[in-house]
Amino acid sequence: MAEPLIEARDLRLALPDLNARPLFGAAPRVEILKGLSFDVARGRVLGIVGESGSGKSTLGRCLVRLLEPTGGTLRFDGDDITHADTRALKRHRRDLQMIFQDPMSSLNPRHSVLRLVEAPMRLYGVANAEDRAREVLERVQLGGAFARRYPHQLSGGQRQRVGIARALALSPRFILADEIVSGLDVSTQAQIIRLLERLVDEMDLTLAFISHDLSVIRRLCHEVIVLRAGEIVEAGPTAEVFAAPKHPYTAELKAAIPLPDPDAGWLSQP
Amino acid sequence: MSALLRIEGLNVSVGRGGPRLLRDVSLSVAAGETHGLVGESGAGKSMIGKAIAGVLPRGIAVRSGRILFDGQDLTALPRRARRRLVGERIAIIPQDPLTALNPCRRIGGQITDRLVHILGWDAGRARARAAELLDEVAIREPGRVMQAYPHEVSGGMRQRVLIAAAFAAEPALIIADEPTTALDVTVQRQVLRLIGELQARHGTALLFVTHDMGVVAKLCRSLSVLYAGKVVDQGPAARIFGPDPHPYARALIAATPRYDRPEESLMPVPEAVIAALDAEVAAADRDWTDG
C-alpha cells in the first residue's frame, strides 16, 4: 500500500492560556490537541468533524503548518515537517493550500478575480499565470467575464469558488478546507459540494475537510475522524462510522442532526 | 378557530414606491401553535418578525395590509399603545445572543428589565421570577448566572438566558429569529427541546424563523416558504415535507444534504424553478400600486 501523504503521530499542541495568566510570570499552558494519530491517504478526502472548541480548526492549521505542533510528529510526503522552520517549509508551502470559511474576509476587495487567482502563481513565478488562472476559473465555473469582477460584485457562492480557484491554482498536493460551506444558503451549498465532488474526482485531490455538519461530511469524505476536546474519539471509513458509530459521542452527534422529515418525536428523544 | 396572529396582505417596501421587501404576505398563527418561516437569505423571513414587532429598519415601512394580533390591527394602533401591547404580549428570541445582550451589564438585570419597565413589577419580584425562569431553562446555578456578565458564560448558556428573558413576561407570541443557527448541533437540539417544552407549558404561540429545512420539519406543524418576500407555499409540514410541496419547497428540501441518503444526488435549486418564481414576482409587482 502506498505511503500516506500526511502522517500524524501523537500530534500535540499546547498554547499559553491567556485567560488564566497571572499578573506576573508565564501563563499556564493548555493542551488543545492531545496526541492525535491518523493518516491522510493520497487522493482521498479526510473529514474532520467536531463541535466548537474541539480543536478541529487548530488541527487543520497544524496540518498546513501555520501552527507548529508542540509534540509528536507530522510527516508530509515522508518528510518530517513537525518543527521545520520557514526555510525548510518553503519547498512544501505551495503544496499545502487552504480554502477559508469566509471568502469575503480572505479576498482582497481591491483586486479583481483574475488578479486574486493569479497572485499565488506570480509569487512562485509560474509561467503563463494568466492563462492558467483563466483555466482554473473555468474549472470552478467562473469563466468569461467573471475574471474582471471584484469580490463585492459576487454572490457568496461565487466568492467561495474564487477561494477554491486560488487554492487550486498552484496544483497543490494537499488542500485544507475549513468550514467552507457553512455560511452559505442551502442551494449554494449544494452547488459548492457538487463542485468539490467533481474536482476531487477529476483532479485526484487530497483534501482535509473540516466541518461541524455530519451530513456534508458523509457526502464528501472517504474517511472521517471525530474530535472532541482535542482527542480523536472515533476514526474510520465514513460509511462505516455512520452505519455503526462505536463511540457514544458520534452517535449523539448523529442523532442531533435534524433531517428534513416531520417528526414530532425527535425533540423529545433522549 | 380565531387566530392569535393574522397577517393579511402585508406589503413592506423601502421608501414610497421603492422595492418591495414583503409582497402580499398573509399568514395566521393560532394560540399555542408553532409556525415556521423558511427561505434563503434575503427572502424576507426576518422582515416579517420585524414588521410584527414594529422594529423595521429606518426607511423601511409597511405600505399596506394588516397585522391583527388578538383582533387588534397593530399597524393602525398609535405608537405608544402599540409599543405597550407588543412589550406585554410579544417577545423576540434573536439569533446572536452576544449582540443582543449588553456586555456591560449583568445578566440578571437584562432579564428583569422587561418585567420592571413594561409590566411595572417591583425589583424583588422580578428577580425572583428571573431566577425561577433560569431554573426552567435548565441553568444549574441561577444566582451565579444572574450575577455574571454575558462574556462569562458559554454561547448555549447565553441563548438560554435570552429564552428565559423571552418567556419571562408570559407573552402570548414569541418570534424566534434563527435562535439556534450559531449553536453546535447537540446544543441546538437541547435549545429547541427547551423552547418546545416551555411553549407547551405556557401555551405560547411561536413564529420560528429559520433557513434550516431540518429544524423546521422537526419543530413546526405548519410553515410558510418564502421567496423574494412572497409566500410561495404555506400549509401543514406533513404536506410540504410529504406528498405535495411547491416546486421551490421541494427543491430546498432536495438541496439539503442528509447523512442517511449519501447516494442520493444533491440538487441545487434548478434554474427553471427560480425563473418561474422570478416571473411570478415580476407579474405581481406590475399589478401592485403603492397606495
Coordinates of C-alpha atoms in Angstrom, one line a residue:
Chain A
M1 CA 0.0 0.0 0.0
A2 CA 1.2 3.5 -0.9
E3 CA 2.6 5.7 1.8
P4 CA 0.1 8.2 3.1
L5 CA 0.6 11.8 2.0
I6 CA 0.2 13.1 5.6
E7 CA 1.1 11.1 8.7
A8 CA 0.3 12.4 12.1
R9 CA 1.6 10.5 15.1
D10 CA 0.7 11.6 18.7
L11 CA 0.4 15.1 17.5
R12 CA 0.2 17.6 20.3
L13 CA -0.3 21.3 20.6
A14 CA -0.2 23.3 23.8
L15 CA -0.7 27.1 23.9
P16 CA -0.4 29.5 26.8
D17 CA -3.8 30.1 28.4
L18 CA -4.0 33.8 28.3
N19 CA -7.3 33.9 30.3
A20 CA -5.5 32.3 33.2
R21 CA -2.4 34.4 33.0
P22 CA -1.2 35.6 36.4
L23 CA -0.2 39.2 36.8
F24 CA 3.5 38.2 36.8
G25 CA 5.1 35.2 35.2
A26 CA 4.2 32.9 32.4
A27 CA 0.7 31.8 31.6
P28 CA -0.1 28.2 32.3
R29 CA -0.2 26.0 29.1
V30 CA -3.4 24.5 28.0
E31 CA -3.3 21.4 25.7
I32 CA -5.5 21.9 22.7
L33 CA -4.5 18.8 20.7
K34 CA -3.9 15.8 22.9
G35 CA -1.9 13.3 21.0
L36 CA -3.7 12.7 17.6
S37 CA -2.6 9.9 15.3
F38 CA -4.1 9.5 11.8
D39 CA -3.2 9.4 8.1
V40 CA -4.4 11.3 5.1
A41 CA -4.1 8.9 2.2
R42 CA -3.2 10.2 -1.3
G43 CA -6.2 11.1 -3.4
R44 CA -8.6 10.7 -0.5
V45 CA -10.8 13.2 1.4
L46 CA -10.5 13.1 5.1
G47 CA -13.3 14.6 7.1
I48 CA -12.6 16.3 10.5
V49 CA -15.7 16.7 12.5
G50 CA -16.4 18.1 15.9
E51 CA -18.2 20.8 17.8
S52 CA -16.8 24.3 18.5
G53 CA -13.8 24.1 20.8
S54 CA -13.0 20.5 19.8
G55 CA -9.8 21.7 18.2
K56 CA -10.7 20.9 14.6
S57 CA -9.5 24.3 13.1
T58 CA -6.4 24.2 15.2
L59 CA -5.6 20.7 13.9
G60 CA -6.2 22.0 10.4
R61 CA -3.7 24.8 11.0
C62 CA -1.1 22.3 12.2
L63 CA -1.6 20.2 9.1
V64 CA -0.7 23.1 6.8
R65 CA 1.9 24.1 9.3
L66 CA 0.5 27.5 10.1
L67 CA 1.0 26.4 13.7
E68 CA 3.9 24.4 15.0
P69 CA 3.0 21.3 16.9
T70 CA 4.5 21.1 20.4
G71 CA 4.7 17.3 20.4
G72 CA 4.5 14.2 18.3
T73 CA 5.5 14.1 14.6
L74 CA 3.9 15.3 11.4
R75 CA 5.1 14.0 8.1
F76 CA 4.3 15.3 4.7
D77 CA 5.2 13.1 1.8
G78 CA 7.7 11.3 4.0
D79 CA 9.4 14.5 5.2
D80 CA 9.2 15.3 8.9
I81 CA 7.8 18.8 9.0
T82 CA 6.8 18.9 12.6
H83 CA 9.3 21.6 13.5
A84 CA 10.5 22.6 10.1
D85 CA 11.5 26.3 10.0
T86 CA 10.3 28.8 7.4
R87 CA 13.2 27.9 5.1
A88 CA 12.7 24.2 5.3
L89 CA 8.9 24.7 4.8
K90 CA 9.4 26.8 1.8
R91 CA 9.6 24.0 -0.6
H92 CA 6.4 22.5 0.7
R93 CA 4.4 25.7 1.0
R94 CA 3.0 25.7 -2.5
D95 CA 1.8 22.1 -1.9
L96 CA -0.1 22.9 1.2
Q97 CA -3.1 25.2 0.3
M98 CA -6.1 26.3 2.2
I99 CA -9.7 27.3 1.5
F100 CA -11.2 29.5 4.1
Q101 CA -14.6 29.8 5.6
D102 CA -15.3 33.4 4.8
P103 CA -14.1 34.4 1.4
M104 CA -15.1 38.0 1.9
S105 CA -12.5 38.4 4.6
S106 CA -9.8 36.3 2.8
L107 CA -10.1 38.0 -0.6
N108 CA -8.6 41.5 -1.1
P109 CA -11.5 43.7 -2.0
R110 CA -9.4 45.9 -4.3
H111 CA -8.2 43.0 -6.5
S112 CA -10.1 41.6 -9.5
V113 CA -11.0 37.9 -9.5
L114 CA -8.3 37.3 -12.1
R115 CA -5.6 39.0 -10.1
L116 CA -6.7 37.2 -6.9
V117 CA -6.3 33.8 -8.6
E118 CA -3.0 34.8 -10.3
A119 CA -1.5 36.1 -7.1
P120 CA -0.2 32.8 -5.7
M121 CA 1.2 31.8 -9.1
R122 CA 3.0 35.1 -9.5
L123 CA 4.5 34.6 -6.1
Y124 CA 6.0 31.3 -7.2
G125 CA 7.0 32.7 -10.7
V126 CA 4.7 30.3 -12.5
A127 CA 4.8 30.9 -16.3
N128 CA 1.6 31.9 -18.1
A129 CA -0.1 32.7 -14.8
E130 CA -2.9 34.5 -16.6
D131 CA -3.8 31.6 -18.9
R132 CA -3.5 29.2 -16.0
A133 CA -5.8 31.4 -13.8
R134 CA -8.4 31.5 -16.6
E135 CA -8.3 27.8 -16.9
V136 CA -8.7 27.3 -13.1
L137 CA -11.6 29.8 -13.1
E138 CA -13.2 27.8 -15.9
R139 CA -12.9 24.7 -13.7
V140 CA -14.9 26.3 -10.9
Q141 CA -17.4 27.6 -13.4
L142 CA -16.4 31.2 -13.2
G143 CA -15.2 31.6 -16.8
G144 CA -15.5 34.6 -19.1
A145 CA -16.5 38.0 -17.6
F146 CA -16.1 36.9 -14.0
A147 CA -12.3 37.4 -14.3
R148 CA -12.8 41.2 -14.3
R149 CA -15.1 41.4 -11.4
Y150 CA -14.3 42.3 -7.8
P151 CA -15.3 40.4 -4.7
H152 CA -18.2 42.7 -3.8
Q153 CA -19.8 42.1 -7.2
L154 CA -20.0 38.3 -6.5
S155 CA -22.5 36.3 -4.6
G156 CA -21.4 34.2 -1.6
G157 CA -21.2 31.1 -3.6
Q158 CA -19.2 32.8 -6.4
R159 CA -16.8 34.2 -3.8
Q160 CA -16.3 30.7 -2.4
R161 CA -15.5 29.5 -5.9
V162 CA -12.8 32.1 -6.2
G163 CA -11.4 30.8 -2.9
I164 CA -11.3 27.3 -4.4
A165 CA -9.7 28.5 -7.6
R166 CA -7.0 30.2 -5.6
A167 CA -6.2 27.1 -3.7
L168 CA -6.2 25.0 -6.9
A169 CA -4.0 27.5 -8.9
L170 CA -0.7 26.0 -7.8
S171 CA -1.9 22.4 -8.2
P172 CA -1.1 21.7 -4.6
R173 CA -0.8 18.2 -3.3
F174 CA -2.9 18.9 -0.2
I175 CA -5.8 21.2 0.4
L176 CA -7.3 22.1 3.7
A177 CA -10.9 23.2 3.5
D178 CA -12.1 24.7 6.8
E179 CA -15.9 25.0 7.1
I180 CA -16.1 26.3 3.6
V181 CA -19.9 25.7 3.1
S182 CA -21.2 26.6 6.4
G183 CA -22.1 30.2 5.7
L184 CA -23.9 29.5 2.5
D185 CA -27.6 29.2 1.6
V186 CA -28.7 25.6 1.2
S187 CA -28.9 25.8 -2.6
T188 CA -25.5 27.4 -2.9
Q189 CA -24.1 24.9 -0.5
A190 CA -25.4 22.1 -2.7
Q191 CA -23.6 23.7 -5.7
I192 CA -20.3 24.0 -3.9
I193 CA -20.5 20.5 -2.6
R194 CA -21.2 19.2 -6.1
L195 CA -18.3 21.2 -7.5
L196 CA -16.0 19.8 -4.8
E197 CA -17.1 16.2 -5.5
R198 CA -16.3 16.8 -9.2
L199 CA -13.0 18.4 -8.6
V200 CA -11.9 15.6 -6.2
D201 CA -12.8 13.1 -8.9
E202 CA -11.3 14.9 -11.9
M203 CA -8.1 16.3 -10.3
D204 CA -7.4 13.5 -7.8
L205 CA -7.2 16.0 -5.0
T206 CA -6.1 15.1 -1.4
L207 CA -8.3 17.1 0.9
A208 CA -8.9 17.5 4.6
F209 CA -12.4 18.8 5.0
I210 CA -13.3 20.4 8.3
S211 CA -17.0 20.7 9.2
H212 CA -19.4 20.6 12.0
D213 CA -22.1 19.2 9.6
L214 CA -22.1 15.4 9.6
S215 CA -24.4 15.3 6.6
V216 CA -21.9 17.2 4.5
I217 CA -19.1 15.0 5.8
R218 CA -21.0 11.9 4.9
R219 CA -21.3 13.0 1.3
L220 CA -17.8 14.3 0.7
C221 CA -15.4 12.3 2.8
H222 CA -13.9 8.9 2.4
E223 CA -12.6 8.7 5.9
V224 CA -13.6 10.7 9.0
I225 CA -12.1 11.5 12.4
V226 CA -14.4 12.7 15.1
L227 CA -12.8 15.1 17.5
R228 CA -13.9 16.0 21.0
A229 CA -11.9 18.2 23.4
G230 CA -8.7 17.7 21.4
E231 CA -8.9 13.9 21.2
I232 CA -10.0 11.6 18.5
V233 CA -13.0 9.6 19.8
E234 CA -13.6 7.7 16.6
A235 CA -12.0 7.3 13.2
G236 CA -12.6 5.1 10.2
P237 CA -14.2 5.0 6.7
T238 CA -17.1 7.4 6.7
A239 CA -19.7 4.8 5.6
E240 CA -18.8 2.5 8.5
V241 CA -18.7 5.2 11.1
F242 CA -22.1 6.4 10.1
A243 CA -23.6 2.9 9.8
A244 CA -22.5 1.9 13.2
P245 CA -20.9 4.6 15.4
K246 CA -18.7 3.0 18.0
H247 CA -18.4 5.9 20.3
P248 CA -21.5 7.3 22.1
Y249 CA -20.4 10.9 21.2
T250 CA -20.5 10.1 17.5
A251 CA -24.0 8.6 17.9
E252 CA -25.1 11.7 19.8
L253 CA -23.8 14.0 17.1
K254 CA -25.6 11.9 14.5
A255 CA -28.9 11.9 16.4
A256 CA -28.7 15.6 16.9
I257 CA -28.9 16.4 13.2
P258 CA -32.4 17.4 12.2
L259 CA -33.2 15.6 8.9
P260 CA -35.9 17.3 6.8
D261 CA -38.7 14.9 7.7
P262 CA -41.5 15.9 10.0
D263 CA -41.1 14.0 13.3
A264 CA -42.5 15.5 16.4
G265 CA -40.9 12.7 18.5
W266 CA -37.3 13.9 17.5
L267 CA -37.3 16.7 20.1
S268 CA -38.3 14.5 23.0
Q269 CA -35.9 11.7 22.2
P270 CA -33.1 11.4 24.8
Chain B
M1 CA -61.0 29.0 15.5
S2 CA -59.7 32.5 15.6
A3 CA -56.1 33.1 15.1
L4 CA -53.9 34.8 17.7
L5 CA -51.9 36.4 14.9
R6 CA -53.3 37.0 11.5
I7 CA -51.3 38.9 8.8
E8 CA -53.3 40.0 5.8
G9 CA -51.9 41.2 2.5
L10 CA -48.8 42.7 4.1
N11 CA -46.6 44.9 1.9
V12 CA -43.4 46.3 3.1
S13 CA -41.1 48.5 1.0
V14 CA -38.1 50.7 1.1
G15 CA -39.4 54.2 0.8
R16 CA -42.6 55.0 -1.1
G17 CA -42.6 53.3 -4.5
G18 CA -39.2 51.7 -3.7
P19 CA -38.5 48.0 -3.9
R20 CA -40.9 45.7 -2.1
L21 CA -39.4 43.5 0.6
L22 CA -42.6 41.7 1.5
R23 CA -45.2 41.0 -1.2
D24 CA -48.8 40.5 -0.1
V25 CA -47.8 38.2 2.8
S26 CA -50.7 36.5 4.6
L27 CA -50.4 34.0 7.4
S28 CA -52.0 33.1 10.7
V29 CA -50.8 31.5 13.9
A30 CA -53.2 30.1 16.4
A31 CA -52.6 30.4 20.2
G32 CA -50.1 27.8 21.3
E33 CA -49.2 26.8 17.7
T34 CA -45.7 26.8 16.1
H35 CA -45.4 28.3 12.6
G36 CA -42.2 28.2 10.6
L37 CA -40.9 30.8 8.3
V38 CA -38.3 29.4 5.9
G39 CA -36.4 30.7 2.9
E40 CA -32.9 31.6 1.8
S41 CA -31.1 34.7 2.8
G42 CA -32.9 37.8 1.6
A43 CA -36.3 36.1 1.3
G44 CA -37.8 38.4 3.9
K45 CA -38.3 35.9 6.8
S46 CA -36.8 38.2 9.4
M47 CA -38.6 41.2 7.9
I48 CA -42.0 39.6 8.9
G49 CA -40.9 39.3 12.5
K50 CA -39.6 42.9 12.5
A51 CA -42.9 44.2 11.0
I52 CA -44.9 42.4 13.7
A53 CA -42.7 43.8 16.5
G54 CA -42.7 47.3 14.9
V55 CA -38.9 47.4 14.6
L56 CA -38.5 47.7 10.9
P57 CA -35.2 49.4 10.0
R58 CA -35.3 53.2 9.2
G59 CA -36.7 53.9 5.8
I60 CA -38.5 50.6 5.5
A61 CA -42.2 50.7 6.3
V62 CA -45.5 48.9 6.0
R63 CA -47.3 50.2 2.9
S64 CA -50.5 48.2 3.1
G65 CA -52.0 45.2 4.8
R66 CA -52.9 44.4 8.4
I67 CA -51.2 42.7 11.2
L68 CA -54.0 41.5 13.5
F69 CA -52.9 40.5 16.9
D70 CA -55.7 39.2 19.2
G71 CA -58.1 41.1 17.0
Q72 CA -56.3 44.4 17.1
D73 CA -54.6 45.8 14.0
L74 CA -51.1 46.6 15.1
T75 CA -50.4 48.8 12.1
A76 CA -53.4 51.0 13.0
L77 CA -52.5 51.5 16.7
P78 CA -50.9 54.7 17.9
R79 CA -47.2 54.2 18.5
R80 CA -47.3 54.2 22.3
A81 CA -50.3 51.8 22.5
R82 CA -48.6 49.5 20.0
R83 CA -45.3 49.5 22.0
R84 CA -47.1 48.7 25.1
L85 CA -49.1 45.9 23.6
V86 CA -46.0 44.4 21.9
G87 CA -44.0 44.8 25.0
E88 CA -46.5 43.0 27.1
R89 CA -47.6 40.2 24.8
I90 CA -44.9 39.6 22.2
A91 CA -41.3 38.6 22.8
I92 CA -38.4 38.0 20.5
I93 CA -35.6 35.5 20.7
P94 CA -32.8 36.9 18.5
Q95 CA -30.2 34.9 16.6
D96 CA -27.0 36.2 18.2
P97 CA -27.1 36.4 21.9
L98 CA -23.8 38.2 22.2
T99 CA -25.0 41.2 20.3
A100 CA -28.5 41.1 21.9
L101 CA -27.1 41.2 25.4
N102 CA -25.4 44.3 26.8
P103 CA -21.8 43.3 27.5
C104 CA -21.5 45.9 30.3
R105 CA -24.5 44.7 32.4
R106 CA -25.0 41.7 34.5
I107 CA -27.4 39.1 33.1
G108 CA -29.9 39.3 35.8
G109 CA -30.8 42.9 35.1
Q110 CA -31.2 42.2 31.5
I111 CA -33.9 39.6 32.2
T112 CA -35.8 41.7 34.7
D113 CA -35.8 44.9 32.6
R114 CA -38.9 44.0 30.7
L115 CA -40.8 42.9 33.9
V116 CA -39.8 46.1 35.7
H117 CA -40.1 48.7 33.0
I118 CA -43.0 47.4 30.9
L119 CA -45.1 45.4 33.4
G120 CA -44.2 47.6 36.4
W121 CA -43.2 44.8 38.7
D122 CA -41.1 45.7 41.7
A123 CA -37.5 44.7 41.5
G124 CA -37.6 41.9 44.2
R125 CA -40.5 40.1 42.5
A126 CA -38.8 40.5 39.1
R127 CA -35.6 39.0 40.4
A128 CA -37.4 36.0 41.9
R129 CA -39.1 35.4 38.6
A130 CA -35.9 35.7 36.7
A131 CA -34.2 33.1 38.9
E132 CA -37.2 30.8 38.5
L133 CA -37.0 31.1 34.7
L134 CA -33.3 30.5 34.6
D135 CA -34.1 27.4 36.6
E136 CA -36.7 26.4 34.0
V137 CA -34.3 26.7 31.1
A138 CA -32.0 24.2 32.9
I139 CA -29.4 26.6 34.2
R140 CA -28.0 25.0 37.3
E141 CA -26.9 28.0 39.3
P142 CA -29.4 30.8 38.5
G143 CA -28.0 33.0 41.2
R144 CA -24.4 32.9 39.8
V145 CA -25.5 33.3 36.2
M146 CA -27.6 36.4 37.1
Q147 CA -24.5 38.0 38.6
A148 CA -22.4 37.1 35.6
Y149 CA -21.7 39.2 32.6
P150 CA -22.6 37.8 29.2
H151 CA -19.0 37.1 28.2
E152 CA -18.5 34.9 31.3
V153 CA -21.0 32.2 30.1
S154 CA -21.0 29.9 27.1
G155 CA -22.9 30.5 23.8
G156 CA -25.5 27.9 24.6
M157 CA -26.0 29.4 28.1
R158 CA -26.4 32.9 26.6
Q159 CA -29.1 31.6 24.2
R160 CA -30.9 30.1 27.2
V161 CA -30.7 33.4 29.0
L162 CA -32.5 35.0 26.1
I163 CA -35.1 32.3 26.0
A164 CA -35.7 32.9 29.7
A165 CA -36.0 36.6 29.1
A166 CA -38.5 36.0 26.3
F167 CA -40.7 33.8 28.4
A168 CA -40.4 36.0 31.5
A169 CA -43.5 38.1 30.9
E170 CA -45.6 35.1 29.8
P171 CA -46.1 36.5 26.2
A172 CA -48.8 35.1 24.0
L173 CA -46.5 35.1 21.0
I174 CA -42.7 34.6 20.7
I175 CA -40.9 35.4 17.5
A176 CA -37.7 33.3 17.3
D177 CA -35.3 34.6 14.6
E178 CA -32.8 31.8 13.8
P179 CA -32.3 31.2 17.6
T180 CA -30.1 28.2 17.1
T181 CA -28.1 28.9 13.9
A182 CA -24.9 29.8 15.8
L183 CA -25.0 26.8 18.1
D184 CA -23.5 23.3 17.8
V185 CA -25.9 20.6 16.8
T186 CA -26.1 18.9 20.2
V187 CA -26.7 22.3 21.9
Q188 CA -29.2 23.2 19.2
R189 CA -31.2 20.2 20.0
Q190 CA -31.2 21.0 23.7
V191 CA -32.3 24.5 23.0
L192 CA -35.0 23.5 20.6
R193 CA -36.3 21.0 23.1
L194 CA -36.3 23.6 25.8
I195 CA -38.3 26.1 23.6
G196 CA -40.8 23.3 22.8
E197 CA -41.2 22.4 26.5
L198 CA -41.6 26.0 27.7
Q199 CA -44.0 26.7 24.8
A200 CA -46.2 23.7 25.7
R201 CA -46.2 24.6 29.4
H202 CA -47.0 28.2 28.9
G203 CA -49.3 27.8 25.9
T204 CA -47.2 30.3 23.9
A205 CA -47.5 30.7 20.1
L206 CA -44.3 30.6 18.3
L207 CA -43.2 32.1 15.0
F208 CA -40.0 30.4 14.1
V209 CA -37.7 31.9 11.5
T210 CA -35.0 29.6 10.1
H211 CA -33.2 28.7 6.9
D212 CA -32.8 25.1 8.0
M213 CA -35.4 22.8 6.5
G214 CA -34.4 20.1 9.0
V215 CA -35.2 22.3 12.0
V216 CA -38.5 23.5 10.6
A217 CA -39.5 19.9 9.9
K218 CA -38.9 18.8 13.4
L219 CA -40.4 21.8 15.2
C220 CA -43.3 23.2 13.2
R221 CA -46.7 21.7 12.4
S222 CA -47.2 24.4 9.7
L223 CA -45.0 26.7 7.8
S224 CA -44.7 29.4 5.1
V225 CA -41.9 29.1 2.5
L226 CA -40.7 32.5 1.3
Y227 CA -39.0 33.6 -1.9
A228 CA -38.3 37.3 -2.5
G229 CA -40.7 38.4 0.2
K230 CA -43.5 36.3 -1.2
V231 CA -45.1 33.3 0.3
V232 CA -44.8 30.6 -2.3
D233 CA -46.0 27.7 -0.2
Q234 CA -47.9 27.6 3.0
G235 CA -49.6 24.8 4.9
P236 CA -49.0 21.8 7.1
A237 CA -45.5 20.4 7.4
A238 CA -46.9 16.9 6.7
R239 CA -47.9 18.1 3.2
I240 CA -44.9 20.2 2.3
F241 CA -42.3 17.7 3.5
G242 CA -44.5 14.9 2.2
P243 CA -46.5 14.4 -1.0
D244 CA -47.3 17.8 -2.3
P245 CA -44.8 20.6 -1.9
H246 CA -44.5 23.6 -4.2
P247 CA -41.6 23.0 -6.6
Y248 CA -39.4 25.6 -4.8
A249 CA -40.1 24.0 -1.4
R250 CA -39.3 20.6 -2.9
A251 CA -36.1 22.0 -4.3
L252 CA -35.0 23.4 -1.0
I253 CA -35.6 20.0 0.7
A254 CA -33.6 18.3 -2.1
A255 CA -30.7 20.7 -1.7
T256 CA -30.4 19.8 2.0
P257 CA -27.7 17.1 2.4
R258 CA -28.7 14.2 4.6
Y259 CA -26.3 11.6 6.1
D260 CA -28.9 8.9 5.7
R261 CA -29.0 9.2 1.9
P262 CA -25.4 9.7 0.7
E263 CA -26.1 8.2 -2.7
E264 CA -29.0 10.5 -3.5
S265 CA -27.8 13.3 -5.7
L266 CA -27.7 16.7 -4.1
M267 CA -29.5 19.1 -6.3
P268 CA -29.2 22.9 -6.1
V269 CA -32.5 24.7 -6.7
P270 CA -33.0 24.3 -10.5
E271 CA -32.8 27.5 -12.6
A272 CA -36.2 26.7 -14.1
V273 CA -37.7 26.9 -10.7
I274 CA -36.0 30.2 -9.9
A275 CA -37.0 31.6 -13.3
A276 CA -40.7 30.7 -12.7
L277 CA -40.6 32.3 -9.3
D278 CA -39.0 35.5 -10.7
A279 CA -41.6 35.7 -13.4
E280 CA -44.3 35.4 -10.7
V281 CA -42.8 38.1 -8.6
A282 CA -42.4 40.4 -11.6
A283 CA -46.0 39.9 -12.6
A284 CA -47.2 40.6 -9.0
D285 CA -45.1 43.8 -9.0
R286 CA -46.7 45.0 -12.2
D287 CA -50.1 44.7 -10.6
W288 CA -49.1 46.4 -7.4
T289 CA -49.6 50.0 -7.0
D290 CA -48.2 51.8 -4.0
G291 CA -51.3 53.2 -2.2

